[in-house]
Structures are given as C-alpha cells and as structure tokens.
PDB file of C-alpha atoms in Angstrom:
ATOM      1  CA  GLN A1375       0.000   0.000   0.000  1.00 89.00           C
ATOM      2  CA  VAL A1376       1.426   3.339  -1.055  1.00 91.00           C
ATOM      3  CA  GLN A1377       1.304   5.974   1.643  1.00 96.00           C
ATOM      4  CA  LEU A1378       2.542   9.466   2.420  1.00 98.00           C
ATOM      5  CA  VAL A1379       2.552  10.317   6.106  1.00 98.00           C
ATOM      6  CA  GLU A1380       3.108  13.863   7.348  1.00 98.00           C
ATOM      7  CA  SER A1381       4.311  14.810  10.814  1.00 98.00           C
ATOM      8  CA  GLY A1382       5.729  17.791  12.670  1.00 98.00           C
ATOM      9  CA  GLY A1383       2.671  19.996  12.859  1.00 98.00           C
ATOM     10  CA  GLY A1384       1.648  21.749  16.034  1.00 98.00           C
ATOM     11  CA  SER A1385       0.812  25.044  17.675  1.00 98.00           C
ATOM     12  CA  VAL A1386       3.281  27.914  17.760  1.00 98.00           C
ATOM     13  CA  GLN A1387       3.231  31.636  18.328  1.00 98.00           C
ATOM     14  CA  ALA A1388       3.740  34.090  15.511  1.00 98.00           C
ATOM     15  CA  GLY A1389       7.401  34.354  14.625  1.00 98.00           C
ATOM     16  CA  GLY A1390       8.061  30.753  15.582  1.00 98.00           C
ATOM     17  CA  SER A1391       9.237  27.829  13.492  1.00 98.00           C
ATOM     18  CA  LEU A1392       8.171  24.298  12.637  1.00 98.00           C
ATOM     19  CA  ARG A1393       9.628  21.555  10.483  1.00 98.00           C
ATOM     20  CA  LEU A1394       7.225  19.264   8.689  1.00 98.00           C
ATOM     21  CA  SER A1395       8.239  15.843   7.413  1.00 98.00           C
ATOM     22  CA  CYS A1396       6.564  13.571   4.893  1.00 98.00           C
ATOM     23  CA  VAL A1397       7.652   9.947   4.664  1.00 98.00           C
ATOM     24  CA  GLY A1398       6.702   7.767   1.730  1.00 96.00           C
ATOM     25  CA  SER A1399       6.141   4.026   1.950  1.00 94.00           C
ATOM     26  CA  GLY A1400       5.043   1.278  -0.411  1.00 94.00           C
ATOM     27  CA  ARG A1401       7.186   2.596  -3.260  1.00 93.00           C
ATOM     28  CA  THR A1402      10.075   4.970  -3.809  1.00 92.00           C
ATOM     29  CA  PHE A1403       9.421   8.598  -4.638  1.00 94.00           C
ATOM     30  CA  ALA A1404      13.096   9.351  -5.253  1.00 93.00           C
ATOM     31  CA  SER A1405      12.564   9.914  -8.986  1.00 92.00           C
ATOM     32  CA  HIS A1406       9.488  12.097  -8.647  1.00 95.00           C
ATOM     33  CA  ALA A1407       8.498  15.647  -7.926  1.00 97.00           C
ATOM     34  CA  MET A1408       6.928  16.300  -4.546  1.00 98.00           C
ATOM     35  CA  GLY A1409       4.808  19.146  -3.251  1.00 98.00           C
ATOM     36  CA  TRP A1410       3.368  20.721  -0.129  1.00 98.00           C
ATOM     37  CA  PHE A1411      -0.122  22.221  -0.102  1.00 98.00           C
ATOM     38  CA  ARG A1412      -2.311  23.635   2.647  1.00 98.00           C
ATOM     39  CA  GLN A1413      -5.970  24.174   3.336  1.00 98.00           C
ATOM     40  CA  SER A1414      -7.663  26.287   5.977  1.00 96.00           C
ATOM     41  CA  PRO A1415     -11.372  26.196   6.873  1.00 90.00           C
ATOM     42  CA  GLY A1416     -13.573  27.693   4.191  1.00 93.00           C
ATOM     43  CA  LYS A1417     -10.745  28.000   1.693  1.00 95.00           C
ATOM     44  CA  ASP A1418      -9.557  25.972  -1.255  1.00 95.00           C
ATOM     45  CA  ARG A1419      -6.407  23.901  -1.041  1.00 97.00           C
ATOM     46  CA  GLU A1420      -3.475  26.107  -2.038  1.00 98.00           C
ATOM     47  CA  PHE A1421       0.026  25.477  -3.271  1.00 98.00           C
ATOM     48  CA  VAL A1422       2.877  26.059  -0.825  1.00 98.00           C
ATOM     49  CA  ALA A1423       6.055  24.538  -2.287  1.00 98.00           C
ATOM     50  CA  ALA A1424       7.307  21.945  -4.763  1.00 98.00           C
ATOM     51  CA  ILE A1425      10.631  20.265  -5.402  1.00 98.00           C
ATOM     52  CA  ASN A1426      12.010  18.365  -8.354  1.00 97.00           C
ATOM     53  CA  TRP A1427      13.315  14.806  -8.091  1.00 96.00           C
ATOM     54  CA  ASN A1428      16.828  15.630  -6.857  1.00 96.00           C
ATOM     55  CA  GLY A1429      16.216  18.889  -5.033  1.00 96.00           C
ATOM     56  CA  ALA A1430      17.892  21.068  -7.650  1.00 97.00           C
ATOM     57  CA  ASN A1431      14.736  23.063  -8.338  1.00 98.00           C
ATOM     58  CA  THR A1432      12.115  24.388  -5.974  1.00 98.00           C
ATOM     59  CA  ASN A1433       9.020  26.542  -6.412  1.00 98.00           C
ATOM     60  CA  TYR A1434       7.296  28.511  -3.678  1.00 98.00           C
ATOM     61  CA  ALA A1435       4.068  30.414  -3.278  1.00 98.00           C
ATOM     62  CA  ASP A1436       4.699  34.144  -3.009  1.00 98.00           C
ATOM     63  CA  SER A1437       3.178  34.148   0.461  1.00 98.00           C
ATOM     64  CA  VAL A1438       5.896  31.855   1.841  1.00 98.00           C
ATOM     65  CA  LYS A1439       8.972  32.874  -0.170  1.00 98.00           C
ATOM     66  CA  GLY A1440      11.880  33.711   2.085  1.00 98.00           C
ATOM     67  CA  ARG A1441      10.239  32.023   5.086  1.00 98.00           C
ATOM     68  CA  PHE A1442       9.697  28.383   4.015  1.00 98.00           C
ATOM     69  CA  THR A1443      12.254  25.959   2.599  1.00 98.00           C
ATOM     70  CA  MET A1444      11.446  22.617   1.026  1.00 98.00           C
ATOM     71  CA  SER A1445      14.056  19.884   0.845  1.00 98.00           C
ATOM     72  CA  ARG A1446      14.259  16.142   0.367  1.00 98.00           C
ATOM     73  CA  ASP A1447      16.291  13.111   1.358  1.00 98.00           C
ATOM     74  CA  ASN A1448      15.768  10.461  -1.291  1.00 97.00           C
ATOM     75  CA  ALA A1449      17.641   7.834   0.711  1.00 97.00           C
ATOM     76  CA  LYS A1450      14.944   8.211   3.373  1.00 97.00           C
ATOM     77  CA  ASN A1451      12.059   8.639   0.889  1.00 97.00           C
ATOM     78  CA  THR A1452      11.275  11.835   2.802  1.00 98.00           C
ATOM     79  CA  VAL A1453      10.562  15.472   2.045  1.00 98.00           C
ATOM     80  CA  TYR A1454      10.655  18.342   4.520  1.00 98.00           C
ATOM     81  CA  LEU A1455       9.168  21.786   4.870  1.00 98.00           C
ATOM     82  CA  GLU A1456      11.101  24.126   7.138  1.00 98.00           C
ATOM     83  CA  MET A1457       8.796  26.974   8.169  1.00 98.00           C
ATOM     84  CA  ASN A1458      10.240  30.072   9.820  1.00 98.00           C
ATOM     85  CA  ASN A1459       8.750  33.393  10.909  1.00 98.00           C
ATOM     86  CA  LEU A1460       5.306  31.812  10.967  1.00 98.00           C
ATOM     87  CA  LYS A1461       2.267  34.056  10.735  1.00 98.00           C
ATOM     88  CA  PRO A1462      -1.345  33.482  11.854  1.00 97.00           C
ATOM     89  CA  GLU A1463      -2.349  33.280   8.197  1.00 96.00           C
ATOM     90  CA  ASP A1464      -0.151  30.186   7.847  1.00 98.00           C
ATOM     91  CA  THR A1465      -2.639  28.299  10.012  1.00 98.00           C
ATOM     92  CA  ALA A1466      -3.918  25.342   7.978  1.00 98.00           C
ATOM     93  CA  VAL A1467      -3.753  21.615   7.452  1.00 98.00           C
ATOM     94  CA  TYR A1468      -0.592  20.899   5.479  1.00 98.00           C
ATOM     95  CA  TYR A1469      -0.509  18.064   2.952  1.00 98.00           C
ATOM     96  CA  CYS A1470       2.363  16.530   1.045  1.00 98.00           C
ATOM     97  CA  ALA A1471       1.850  15.064  -2.402  1.00 98.00           C
ATOM     98  CA  ALA A1472       3.750  13.041  -5.002  1.00 97.00           C
ATOM     99  CA  GLU A1473       3.614  13.471  -8.774  1.00 96.00           C
ATOM    100  CA  LEU A1474       4.430  10.291 -10.707  1.00 93.00           C
ATOM    101  CA  ASP A1475       4.653  11.694 -14.241  1.00 91.00           C
ATOM    102  CA  TYR A1476       8.053  12.739 -15.540  1.00 84.00           C
ATOM    103  CA  ASN A1477       8.201  16.089 -17.309  1.00 87.00           C
ATOM    104  CA  GLY A1478      11.889  16.901 -17.356  1.00 89.00           C
ATOM    105  CA  PRO A1479      14.670  16.974 -14.781  1.00 91.00           C
ATOM    106  CA  TYR A1480      13.584  20.257 -13.172  1.00 94.00           C
ATOM    107  CA  TYR A1481       9.874  19.454 -12.991  1.00 96.00           C
ATOM    108  CA  ALA A1482       8.338  20.845  -9.792  1.00 97.00           C
ATOM    109  CA  PRO A1483       4.644  21.441 -10.453  1.00 97.00           C
ATOM    110  CA  ILE A1484       2.502  23.913  -8.561  1.00 97.00           C
ATOM    111  CA  GLU A1485      -0.915  22.599  -9.675  1.00 97.00           C
ATOM    112  CA  ALA A1486      -2.640  20.314  -7.173  1.00 97.00           C
ATOM    113  CA  SER A1487      -4.512  18.520  -9.950  1.00 97.00           C
ATOM    114  CA  VAL A1488      -1.382  16.835 -11.336  1.00 97.00           C
ATOM    115  CA  TYR A1489      -0.371  15.130  -8.097  1.00 97.00           C
ATOM    116  CA  ASP A1490      -1.141  11.448  -7.770  1.00 96.00           C
ATOM    117  CA  TYR A1491      -0.666  10.609  -4.091  1.00 97.00           C
ATOM    118  CA  TRP A1492      -1.597  12.641  -1.028  1.00 98.00           C
ATOM    119  CA  GLY A1493      -0.947  12.346   2.660  1.00 98.00           C
ATOM    120  CA  GLN A1494      -3.573  12.716   5.357  1.00 97.00           C
ATOM    121  CA  GLY A1495      -2.336  16.119   6.477  1.00 98.00           C
ATOM    122  CA  THR A1496      -0.884  17.654   9.610  1.00 98.00           C
ATOM    123  CA  GLN A1497      -2.353  20.650  11.438  1.00 98.00           C
ATOM    124  CA  VAL A1498      -0.333  23.830  11.874  1.00 98.00           C
ATOM    125  CA  THR A1499      -1.773  26.520  14.130  1.00 98.00           C
ATOM    126  CA  VAL A1500      -0.082  29.891  14.549  1.00 98.00           C
ATOM    127  CA  SER A1501      -1.355  32.230  17.239  1.00 98.00           C
ATOM    128  CA  SER A1502      -0.787  35.966  17.361  1.00 94.00           C
TER     129      SER A1502
END
C-alpha cells in the first residue's frame, strides 16, 4: 500500500518555526516531484512549495517565499518543509503530495490537480 505520512505539525506563536516531514512508503518517490499544499477552513487547497526529483529546483508560493524551505532526502524517501517566521495566516492543514509523471529533470509542479498521491495532512496553528 502506497502511503505518504506527514508529521511535525503543532501550535506555535507568531514568529516561531516548525519543520514538517513527509515519509513515503510502499514505493520509492526518489525519482518524482513532490509538493506541499495547505488548506484552511472555508478555503480551497493552495500550493505552498514543490521540489524536483533531486532537489535542484524548488518553487514557492509568493506568500511563503523567504520564510519556508522545502528539501528532500531520497535515501529516506522523505521530504521536509522548514517553516520560519510563521504568521497566523499560515494556520492550515498541510498536505504533502507526489507526482508520478516525468516532465523533465527540473519538474516541480505547482498545480494540485497533477499530483497522484496525497498524505492525510498535519495541522499547523499559529497564534498571534
């Protein structure tokens, strides 16, 4: 059974930091682009960050640029999202996702619709 399992969420005050992890099982994701998305109550799921297969290329939403960093460790089948200077508007359930299609070595898609596997999400709450 293929699974993505997120962890590392929690409650922090504004200005704080969290590091999310997403571990894949059931198959390797080392050759595939991965992404982080988030969804808060009453809002659509939105793109946060994406990374190509080897970590050479990353894309970020404008709202998190300079504060969030996505990375990966293919030996551990794991991706990370380092979140610094958190703001109350970052409060959401954060999901990781895997895209199985190959579209070039720097492929790091931002569209949720292209991702094939999703985790169950981890809650991040930032208080002011």
